XYZ file of C-alpha atoms in Angstrom:
643
model
C 152.522 70.832 54.598
C 148.851 73.005 54.618
C 147.848 73.880 51.059
C 147.192 77.955 50.344
C 144.759 79.215 52.348
C 141.857 77.700 51.382
C 138.958 78.200 49.452
C 135.922 79.680 49.290
C 132.649 78.523 48.073
C 130.004 81.023 48.289
C 128.575 83.775 47.125
C 131.237 86.105 49.167
C 134.189 84.749 48.947
C 137.000 85.360 52.127
C 140.213 83.479 51.987
C 143.607 83.570 54.371
C 146.594 83.976 52.643
C 149.014 80.860 52.035
C 151.535 79.483 54.208
C 151.645 82.236 57.379
C 147.816 83.367 57.344
C 149.120 86.689 57.745
C 146.188 88.411 55.723
C 142.831 88.071 55.368
C 140.595 89.023 52.368
C 136.841 89.512 52.238
C 134.905 90.768 49.501
C 131.935 92.578 51.531
C 128.746 92.619 50.417
C 129.072 96.271 48.842
C 131.872 94.920 46.953
C 134.417 96.380 48.013
C 137.907 94.354 48.883
C 139.400 94.428 52.404
C 142.267 92.661 53.477
C 142.395 92.104 57.418
C 145.809 91.319 59.398
C 145.019 88.504 61.381
C 147.847 89.397 63.801
C 147.085 92.622 64.533
C 143.262 92.026 64.089
C 142.521 95.445 62.008
C 142.030 96.506 58.738
C 144.800 96.267 56.823
C 144.196 97.483 53.090
C 140.645 98.519 51.375
C 140.394 98.575 47.885
C 137.390 99.703 46.159
C 136.829 98.374 42.379
C 135.901 101.253 40.223
C 132.304 99.186 39.047
C 132.255 97.807 41.971
C 128.423 97.302 42.047
C 127.896 96.286 38.622
C 131.019 94.080 38.468
C 130.737 92.428 41.834
C 133.108 90.207 42.689
C 132.429 86.435 42.648
C 135.539 84.726 43.967
C 139.107 85.642 44.923
C 142.575 83.604 45.291
C 145.681 84.467 46.645
C 148.777 83.992 43.820
C 151.913 82.670 46.221
C 154.229 83.734 48.482
C 156.906 85.367 46.814
C 160.031 87.300 47.933
C 158.375 91.224 49.041
C 160.241 93.805 47.235
C 159.879 96.820 48.848
C 161.569 100.245 48.996
C 165.926 100.603 47.902
C 167.931 97.518 47.647
C 170.496 97.475 50.810
C 173.866 95.129 51.141
C 172.606 92.513 53.235
C 174.612 91.191 56.194
C 176.320 87.565 55.961
C 174.186 86.244 58.674
C 171.172 87.635 57.053
C 172.534 86.444 52.869
C 169.984 83.379 53.416
C 166.500 84.386 54.784
C 164.741 85.541 52.323
C 161.532 87.240 53.598
C 158.681 85.256 51.893
C 154.953 87.580 51.881
C 151.360 87.103 49.966
C 151.086 89.834 47.574
C 148.423 89.074 44.753
C 145.224 88.412 44.978
C 143.396 87.683 41.813
C 139.425 88.683 41.587
C 137.061 87.068 39.624
C 134.228 89.666 38.308
C 130.637 89.307 37.155
C 130.836 90.639 34.250
C 133.899 88.122 32.722
C 137.487 90.302 33.643
C 139.779 90.006 36.391
C 141.695 92.094 38.537
C 144.919 91.758 40.066
C 145.350 93.495 43.380
C 148.646 93.807 44.730
C 148.995 94.275 48.355
C 152.533 95.306 48.892
C 151.683 98.044 46.427
C 148.562 98.362 48.095
C 146.726 99.447 44.751
C 145.566 97.957 41.160
C 148.452 95.781 39.393
C 146.730 94.790 36.521
C 143.012 94.244 34.644
C 142.587 91.289 32.481
C 140.268 91.651 30.143
C 138.725 90.300 26.276
C 138.963 86.461 28.064
C 135.311 85.672 28.848
C 131.369 86.538 27.846
C 130.194 85.468 31.022
C 130.746 85.593 34.585
C 134.031 83.958 35.999
C 133.049 81.432 38.382
C 137.133 80.037 39.673
C 139.943 81.540 39.465
C 143.704 79.794 40.084
C 147.074 80.346 40.365
C 149.474 78.099 38.851
C 152.499 77.650 40.929
C 155.317 78.006 39.540
C 155.068 79.667 36.417
C 153.464 83.218 36.026
C 150.336 81.722 34.718
C 146.871 82.541 35.461
C 143.052 79.948 34.542
C 139.734 81.050 34.813
C 136.682 79.628 34.572
C 133.456 81.089 33.790
C 129.714 80.985 32.407
C 130.854 81.103 29.063
C 131.414 77.369 29.396
C 135.309 77.932 28.973
C 138.551 78.154 30.790
C 141.026 80.887 29.606
C 144.577 80.480 30.467
C 146.638 84.378 30.973
C 150.320 85.105 30.230
C 150.124 87.294 33.516
C 153.792 89.168 31.765
C 152.160 90.265 28.840
C 148.471 90.682 30.153
C 146.749 88.644 27.324
C 145.474 84.983 26.862
C 147.756 82.378 26.432
C 145.032 79.403 25.474
C 141.335 79.160 25.527
C 139.487 76.529 25.090
C 135.815 74.830 25.983
C 135.716 72.349 28.447
C 132.041 72.055 29.361
C 128.693 72.250 28.037
C 127.406 73.947 30.695
C 129.057 76.665 33.352
C 132.309 75.719 34.683
C 131.719 76.570 38.390
C 135.311 75.016 39.838
C 138.898 74.707 39.468
C 142.007 73.517 40.728
C 145.353 73.049 39.864
C 147.841 70.031 41.657
C 150.696 71.162 43.196
C 153.568 69.984 40.944
C 151.061 72.393 38.591
C 150.393 69.404 35.430
C 146.800 68.489 35.694
C 144.190 70.563 35.885
C 140.733 69.959 37.389
C 137.866 71.484 36.462
C 134.210 70.965 37.257
C 130.112 72.414 35.918
C 127.995 68.726 36.938
C 130.857 66.741 36.198
C 134.235 66.730 37.449
C 137.170 66.255 34.121
C 141.329 66.979 34.878
C 142.708 68.208 32.406
C 146.746 67.457 31.217
C 148.133 71.601 31.193
C 150.386 70.280 28.607
C 148.442 68.364 25.908
C 144.826 70.516 27.059
C 143.377 67.037 26.532
C 141.603 65.509 29.334
C 143.210 62.885 31.172
C 140.612 61.687 33.177
C 135.743 61.756 33.605
C 133.785 61.622 36.716
C 130.664 61.557 38.270
C 130.599 64.109 39.832
C 127.679 65.588 42.286
C 123.768 66.101 41.617
C 124.136 69.845 41.238
C 127.240 72.402 40.305
C 130.114 71.808 42.155
C 131.583 74.993 44.297
C 135.044 73.759 45.654
C 137.723 71.327 43.985
C 141.101 70.639 46.477
C 143.753 68.603 45.815
C 144.042 66.125 48.745
C 147.659 65.060 48.218
C 151.029 65.585 46.608
C 151.807 61.737 45.003
C 152.093 61.108 41.307
C 148.748 59.607 39.526
C 150.532 56.830 38.297
C 150.964 55.630 41.959
C 147.236 55.073 42.879
C 147.966 58.106 45.636
C 146.519 60.488 44.325
C 143.128 61.797 45.734
C 141.326 65.219 45.254
C 137.698 65.828 47.043
C 135.287 68.020 45.595
C 131.702 69.690 47.353
C 128.940 70.452 45.431
C 125.409 73.367 46.115
C 123.067 71.790 48.202
C 124.978 68.789 49.113
C 125.462 67.870 52.220
C 128.518 65.607 51.919
C 132.036 66.153 50.813
C 133.274 63.414 48.803
C 136.566 62.273 48.012
C 138.211 60.770 44.422
C 141.014 58.650 43.670
C 142.679 59.284 40.643
C 143.991 55.292 39.838
C 146.316 53.477 37.002
C 143.478 50.965 35.710
C 140.771 54.343 35.037
C 138.414 52.428 37.003
C 137.858 55.762 39.434
C 134.267 57.337 38.743
C 132.658 57.073 42.032
C 133.774 58.244 44.816
C 135.763 56.136 47.659
C 135.044 58.422 51.120
C 132.368 60.734 51.777
C 132.097 63.277 54.539
C 129.157 64.456 56.280
C 128.466 67.761 56.948
C 124.960 69.596 58.730
C 125.239 72.090 55.223
C 126.432 72.452 52.148
C 130.237 73.547 52.439
C 131.286 77.735 52.829
C 135.023 77.432 53.466
C 137.402 74.239 52.881
C 141.582 74.223 54.029
C 143.141 70.781 54.621
C 146.361 69.673 55.428
C 147.525 67.059 52.229
C 148.536 63.891 52.957
C 152.030 63.061 51.825
C 151.777 59.310 52.373
C 149.467 56.574 53.332
C 151.444 56.920 56.943
C 150.197 60.767 56.908
C 146.248 61.415 57.653
C 144.088 64.177 55.990
C 143.173 67.114 58.022
C 140.451 68.636 56.730
C 138.632 71.746 58.274
C 134.924 72.603 56.607
C 132.910 75.754 57.230
C 129.328 74.533 56.972
C 126.819 77.504 55.264
C 124.380 77.638 59.143
C 127.747 79.257 60.785
C 129.715 75.389 62.245
C 132.714 74.022 61.755
C 133.561 70.713 60.915
C 137.068 69.178 61.613
C 137.798 65.512 59.588
C 140.928 63.692 60.448
C 141.486 60.695 57.559
C 144.214 58.737 56.273
C 143.747 58.338 52.318
C 143.753 54.116 51.915
C 141.326 53.426 49.527
C 137.920 53.006 49.200
C 135.817 53.597 52.404
C 132.123 51.868 52.152
C 130.366 54.627 54.802
C 130.387 58.238 55.508
C 132.268 59.256 57.567
C 131.373 61.756 60.160
C 133.390 64.822 61.978
C 136.241 64.135 64.831
C 135.060 67.629 66.245
C 132.608 70.305 65.573
C 132.672 73.759 66.382
C 129.672 76.329 67.255
C 130.447 80.042 67.840
C 127.434 81.664 70.939
C 126.894 84.888 72.346
C 127.487 85.751 76.110
C 123.435 87.112 76.199
C 120.488 85.616 78.779
C 119.292 83.589 75.598
C 122.349 83.569 73.445
C 122.579 83.358 69.680
C 125.106 81.455 67.448
C 127.445 83.486 65.720
C 128.532 82.359 62.381
C 132.250 81.508 61.592
C 133.093 82.804 58.267
C 136.658 81.165 57.903
C 138.848 78.628 58.901
C 142.485 77.943 58.894
C 144.238 74.625 60.461
C 148.003 75.806 61.607
C 151.267 73.245 61.845
C 150.226 72.859 65.573
C 146.956 70.186 65.273
C 145.661 71.749 68.272
C 144.635 75.513 67.397
C 142.766 76.868 64.823
C 142.872 80.731 62.968
C 138.875 81.595 62.543
C 136.843 84.383 61.585
C 133.645 84.568 62.850
C 130.539 87.733 62.830
C 130.020 90.364 60.642
C 131.465 90.084 56.926
C 132.228 94.137 57.456
C 133.926 93.739 60.590
C 134.948 89.941 60.825
C 136.185 89.051 64.489
C 139.916 86.986 63.614
C 140.620 85.247 66.826
C 143.210 82.153 67.163
C 141.906 79.624 69.534
C 143.347 76.292 71.229
C 140.654 73.249 70.994
C 140.915 69.868 72.000
C 139.539 67.903 69.205
C 139.103 65.022 71.473
C 135.511 66.491 72.572
C 132.893 66.065 69.745
C 131.276 69.216 69.975
C 132.546 73.007 71.135
C 131.027 75.255 71.846
C 133.099 78.957 72.339
C 130.796 81.821 73.940
C 132.473 85.172 72.761
C 131.170 88.329 72.881
C 130.989 89.870 69.795
C 129.697 93.702 70.335
C 132.812 94.456 72.346
C 135.236 92.858 70.235
C 133.838 95.102 67.736
C 133.711 98.027 69.596
C 137.328 97.956 70.899
C 138.499 97.037 67.437
C 137.023 100.243 65.867
C 138.271 101.737 69.005
C 141.868 100.551 67.910
C 141.204 101.414 64.230
C 140.140 105.316 64.509
C 142.178 106.444 67.752
C 145.103 107.622 66.033
C 145.811 110.962 68.911
C 148.317 109.832 71.554
C 148.418 111.086 74.429
C 151.581 110.755 76.436
C 152.460 109.683 79.950
C 153.692 112.226 82.197
C 156.393 111.371 85.305
C 156.384 113.595 88.016
C 159.820 113.997 87.601
C 159.256 115.533 83.932
C 159.866 119.292 83.638
C 158.087 121.107 80.925
C 160.149 123.827 78.475
C 158.542 126.694 77.699
C 159.241 129.295 74.547
C 161.167 132.268 76.348
C 163.999 133.926 78.460
C 166.236 131.714 80.759
C 163.747 132.346 84.079
C 160.786 134.092 82.834
C 158.152 133.409 85.139
C 155.077 134.207 82.678
C 154.119 131.304 81.537
C 154.565 129.615 84.546
C 151.925 131.783 86.045
C 150.173 130.888 83.513
C 149.523 127.486 83.414
C 148.748 127.906 87.254
C 145.187 130.054 86.798
C 144.318 128.226 84.076
C 144.995 125.397 86.504
C 142.677 126.622 88.902
C 140.298 127.055 86.417
C 140.224 123.674 85.360
C 139.636 122.796 89.191
C 136.776 125.333 89.116
C 135.397 123.791 86.303
C 135.780 120.473 87.819
C 133.396 122.158 91.101
C 130.760 123.137 88.142
C 130.718 120.400 86.655
C 127.014 119.114 85.443
C 125.843 115.938 86.027
C 125.327 113.025 83.376
C 121.727 114.162 84.625
C 121.541 117.542 83.868
C 123.065 116.548 80.713
C 120.837 114.946 79.527
C 117.412 117.052 80.408
C 119.094 119.857 78.545
C 119.368 118.460 75.601
C 115.689 117.454 75.896
C 115.870 113.155 76.686
C 114.498 113.305 80.240
C 111.268 112.623 81.293
C 110.905 115.925 82.877
C 112.477 117.408 79.550
C 110.089 121.184 78.244
C 108.806 121.976 74.739
C 111.104 124.842 74.485
C 114.803 122.853 74.474
C 116.250 122.801 71.082
C 115.574 119.345 68.437
C 118.096 116.760 68.496
C 121.087 116.942 66.386
C 121.211 114.255 63.571
C 124.733 113.104 65.090
C 122.971 112.082 68.195
C 119.241 111.029 66.341
C 121.762 108.361 64.515
C 123.623 107.613 67.576
C 119.915 106.850 69.352
C 118.399 104.801 66.260
C 121.609 102.753 66.472
C 121.256 101.954 70.025
C 117.657 101.969 69.843
C 118.150 98.974 67.454
C 121.040 96.725 69.021
C 118.826 97.489 72.733
C 115.266 97.177 71.446
C 114.251 99.695 73.490
C 110.631 101.145 72.649
C 111.510 104.626 74.376
C 114.287 105.702 72.523
C 112.809 104.460 68.918
C 110.192 106.524 69.495
C 112.180 109.408 70.859
C 113.590 109.551 67.006
C 110.538 108.063 64.921
C 108.185 110.698 66.536
C 110.286 113.374 63.996
C 108.668 115.016 61.380
C 111.232 117.095 59.195
C 111.918 115.037 56.222
C 115.559 116.810 55.562
C 116.373 115.386 58.887
C 114.961 112.095 58.732
C 117.409 111.719 55.422
C 120.785 113.022 56.827
C 119.995 110.665 59.750
C 119.495 107.219 57.644
C 122.443 108.970 55.418
C 124.734 108.933 58.159
C 123.342 104.944 59.721
C 125.929 102.264 59.245
C 125.628 99.729 56.797
C 124.723 96.639 59.587
C 121.859 98.508 61.250
C 120.106 99.152 57.555
C 118.547 95.628 57.894
C 117.363 96.177 61.418
C 115.876 99.392 61.029
C 114.063 97.711 57.913
C 112.638 95.219 60.174
C 111.447 97.687 62.958
C 109.876 100.078 60.397
C 107.945 96.624 58.669
C 107.057 95.875 62.439
C 105.764 99.394 62.990
C 103.824 99.366 59.715
C 101.366 96.644 60.975
C 100.210 98.944 64.047
C 98.408 101.679 63.817
C 97.682 104.234 60.738
C 98.569 107.057 62.451
C 102.601 105.254 62.732
C 102.557 103.719 59.390
C 102.533 107.866 57.674
C 105.276 108.240 59.869
C 107.200 104.996 59.400
C 106.342 105.556 55.530
C 108.853 108.625 55.627
C 111.466 106.828 57.221
C 111.153 103.659 54.843
C 111.377 105.938 51.884
C 114.400 108.165 53.373
C 116.381 104.001 53.341
C 115.208 103.075 50.094
C 116.314 106.407 48.822
C 119.682 106.056 50.601
C 120.743 102.493 50.520
C 119.203 100.782 47.444
C 122.986 99.405 46.196
C 123.749 98.594 49.977
C 119.494 95.873 49.830
C 120.519 95.227 45.960
C 123.623 93.744 46.332
C 122.274 91.016 49.671
C 121.478 87.551 48.336
C 118.909 87.387 50.295
C 117.029 90.347 50.099
C 113.535 89.268 48.986
C 113.532 86.141 51.843
C 113.926 89.576 54.507
C 112.283 91.914 52.554
C 109.377 89.399 52.103
C 106.822 90.744 54.907
C 107.472 93.975 53.502
C 106.923 93.461 50.576
C 103.561 91.081 51.494
C 101.740 94.047 53.314
C 102.392 96.805 50.177
C 101.365 94.380 48.060
C 97.911 93.847 49.795
C 97.359 97.844 50.220
C 97.930 98.111 47.054
C 95.822 95.507 45.674
C 92.984 97.689 48.015
C 94.233 101.301 46.771
C 92.331 100.520 43.557
C 89.330 99.172 45.099
C 88.978 102.272 47.914
C 90.055 104.297 45.398
C 86.973 103.764 43.470
C 85.176 104.372 46.566
C 86.318 107.477 46.987
C 85.399 108.447 43.894
C 81.800 106.696 44.333
C 81.894 109.081 48.045
C 82.944 112.443 46.422
C 80.164 112.427 42.838
C 77.465 111.572 46.140
C 78.618 114.326 48.514
C 78.545 116.150 45.924
C 74.767 115.451 44.788
C 74.100 116.017 47.862
C 75.611 119.714 48.612
C 73.995 120.983 45.064
C 70.797 119.721 46.267
C 71.078 121.370 49.489
C 72.619 124.384 47.595
C 69.266 124.428 45.647
C 66.840 124.303 48.603
C 68.388 127.197 50.147
C 68.309 129.250 46.790
C 63.943 128.216 46.207
C 63.514 128.869 50.068
C 64.683 132.426 50.116
C 61.195 134.760 49.433
C 57.855 133.042 48.353
C 55.494 136.169 48.866
C 54.150 138.410 46.494
C 54.400 142.403 47.033
C 51.686 143.444 44.343
C 48.330 140.785 44.223
C 46.528 141.959 41.417
C 42.550 140.334 40.804
C 40.837 140.726 37.011
C 37.257 142.485 37.603
C 36.135 141.663 33.994
C 37.754 138.959 30.848
C 38.186 142.585 28.217
C 42.172 143.238 28.722
C 41.371 146.327 26.977
C 38.921 147.630 29.863
C 42.629 146.792 31.810
C 43.650 150.003 31.605
C 47.797 151.449 32.609
C 46.740 152.467 35.587
C 46.050 148.505 36.982
C 48.603 149.449 39.977
C 46.741 151.880 41.321
C 43.550 151.697 44.064
C 40.425 152.512 43.229
C 37.664 154.500 44.485
C 35.159 151.954 45.345
C 38.457 149.387 46.371
C 36.610 149.498 49.882
C 33.412 147.985 49.114
C 34.748 144.689 46.843
C 34.998 142.800 49.586
C 30.832 143.435 50.234
C 30.186 143.605 46.161
C 31.689 140.243 45.790
C 29.503 139.381 49.010
C 26.199 139.904 47.134
C 27.223 138.482 44.003
C 27.996 134.944 45.721
C 23.986 135.310 47.030
C 22.865 136.161 44.052
C 23.954 133.110 42.115
C 23.295 130.654 45.063
C 19.073 131.762 44.149
C 19.401 131.517 40.801
C 20.521 127.710 41.050
C 17.951 126.880 43.750
C 14.923 128.688 41.109
C 16.894 126.423 38.403
C 16.281 122.788 40.412
C 12.788 123.839 41.332
C 11.714 124.651 37.755
C 13.226 120.880 36.482
C 11.228 119.486 39.166
C 8.213 120.836 37.970
C 9.074 119.319 34.666
C 9.077 116.139 35.644
C 6.023 116.261 37.418
C 7.408 115.898 41.195
C 5.685 118.911 42.467
C 3.072 116.782 44.533
C 5.079 115.485 46.801
C 5.419 116.706 49.708
C 7.794 118.818 51.286
C 8.629 116.016 53.759
C 9.630 113.140 51.404
C 12.111 116.570 49.205
C 13.579 116.641 53.086
C 14.234 113.038 53.523
C 15.553 112.871 49.591
C 17.652 115.441 50.677
């Protein structure tokens, strides 16, 4: 007998509904709950909590199946009296703020909200298989028992010193497993610890009961998985209490992300386990629970998904569910925003199986089936067209004939695809006078360029300089295209500075329009690490460059001012009027100084005669001194030599 739809250990859980596996509940990165129909492979319902960004969903759990009550009750036939339709209805969602949301898939709306029980984020929620009770474990180290009829807490107790990260209820509803780093088994009748187990070195992320036998017969088993642990441990509850260590271990390639199992009803019935790891691989185990096993068990079969490209990339598996047929599996893979659900037949005799799927084509088909609600009728040749009017009136028929002729002429004059591309400016021979592309065309081209990695298309889109057009284009992009766009912008910003100026506008629009989506990504730091380092390095250099810019600006202003001073002083250096004084007496220099005298023509001759007289007087003075010193007897030849 299969367990209830599996359990998810990731930050964005996804769980199949119990028993029939009709629905897949998935909490996406933007905080929205989406319920997918596994039969039609389409979106069945979508629920957006009022605080889906601040109070994000941390865990999901399907309630037990109950009889559907839709519409008014009708009288049943005798043949249908013994048949009751059971379907999955209620979903419990734990939030990061400590509240629990109960959502009804039958109503398609919120059923109720459980508040006031926890002061920390809820990490695990579990339904009671029989009573209308719900258990929740939180970061505040407490477990709360909720009464769903009244919507209030029925009991609350401290379960561990650390956070309660996982819980599980026994099939009979009498025992409760809780785990932080150590695992405890509680008796729900007395709310006391029944057994303790050593647990794991890291926080336990999943707990599942593996058998339905009572604990008194040494046949009660459960399994546990922890974060950053590549082993799935199986524990046995024994009568003598010597059950502190695990009895069986299953080896994995990475930490478990989603677990589904078929419980063992006895020693002769094998336990079947399907584990989806964080690396996207599926491991299948089959083991008979009969005491301890020394060596860790390797998976009997490993399933991987890949694309159909020339260089195929791995396609991550999100969840897997075991069916009644041992050779078939129900898989969910691809993106969390648009998962692909498929039922696959697997040959478990092979150790390694790789399934190739074209995810892009399946996504496009799914989108077309979900969005296209217009149905075109199929008209046969024998069908008759009924038109309004009196019987025998032929006017509408003539109108139809004329419309058919117009259609034929339009088909004859229909333009080719190349001519249409040339008109909208996408062809290489496009003219500058063509109108610019619209926002829808930009968004479609940008998505196509990111998927095909076509540099021509991306260059065409990124050359846009209008901020309004950039904002509208970014706002119309789908969420899966945001991270590839940021990576492409990061690559282009590392190139030429002129290209970086254009890319900064696009990056600014992305950060403004899609901040809520980027902040909800768990591995945002690793994905945007290159961009962060580049911005940080350029910001460090900006301070030094600003200092250099200031100094250069000061230097250039000083040079400019000195050049202006030189130009001002070099304007005119020649005097318009020159005046020379004849004597030192200021009184003689009367008011008519600027006027020319009558003897102004003889100024130069008088100056020359005055200079000759002064030279003669100097020579006579020298001769008198020579005579006083007794040098008169010296020959004129000696004088000439001395001179």
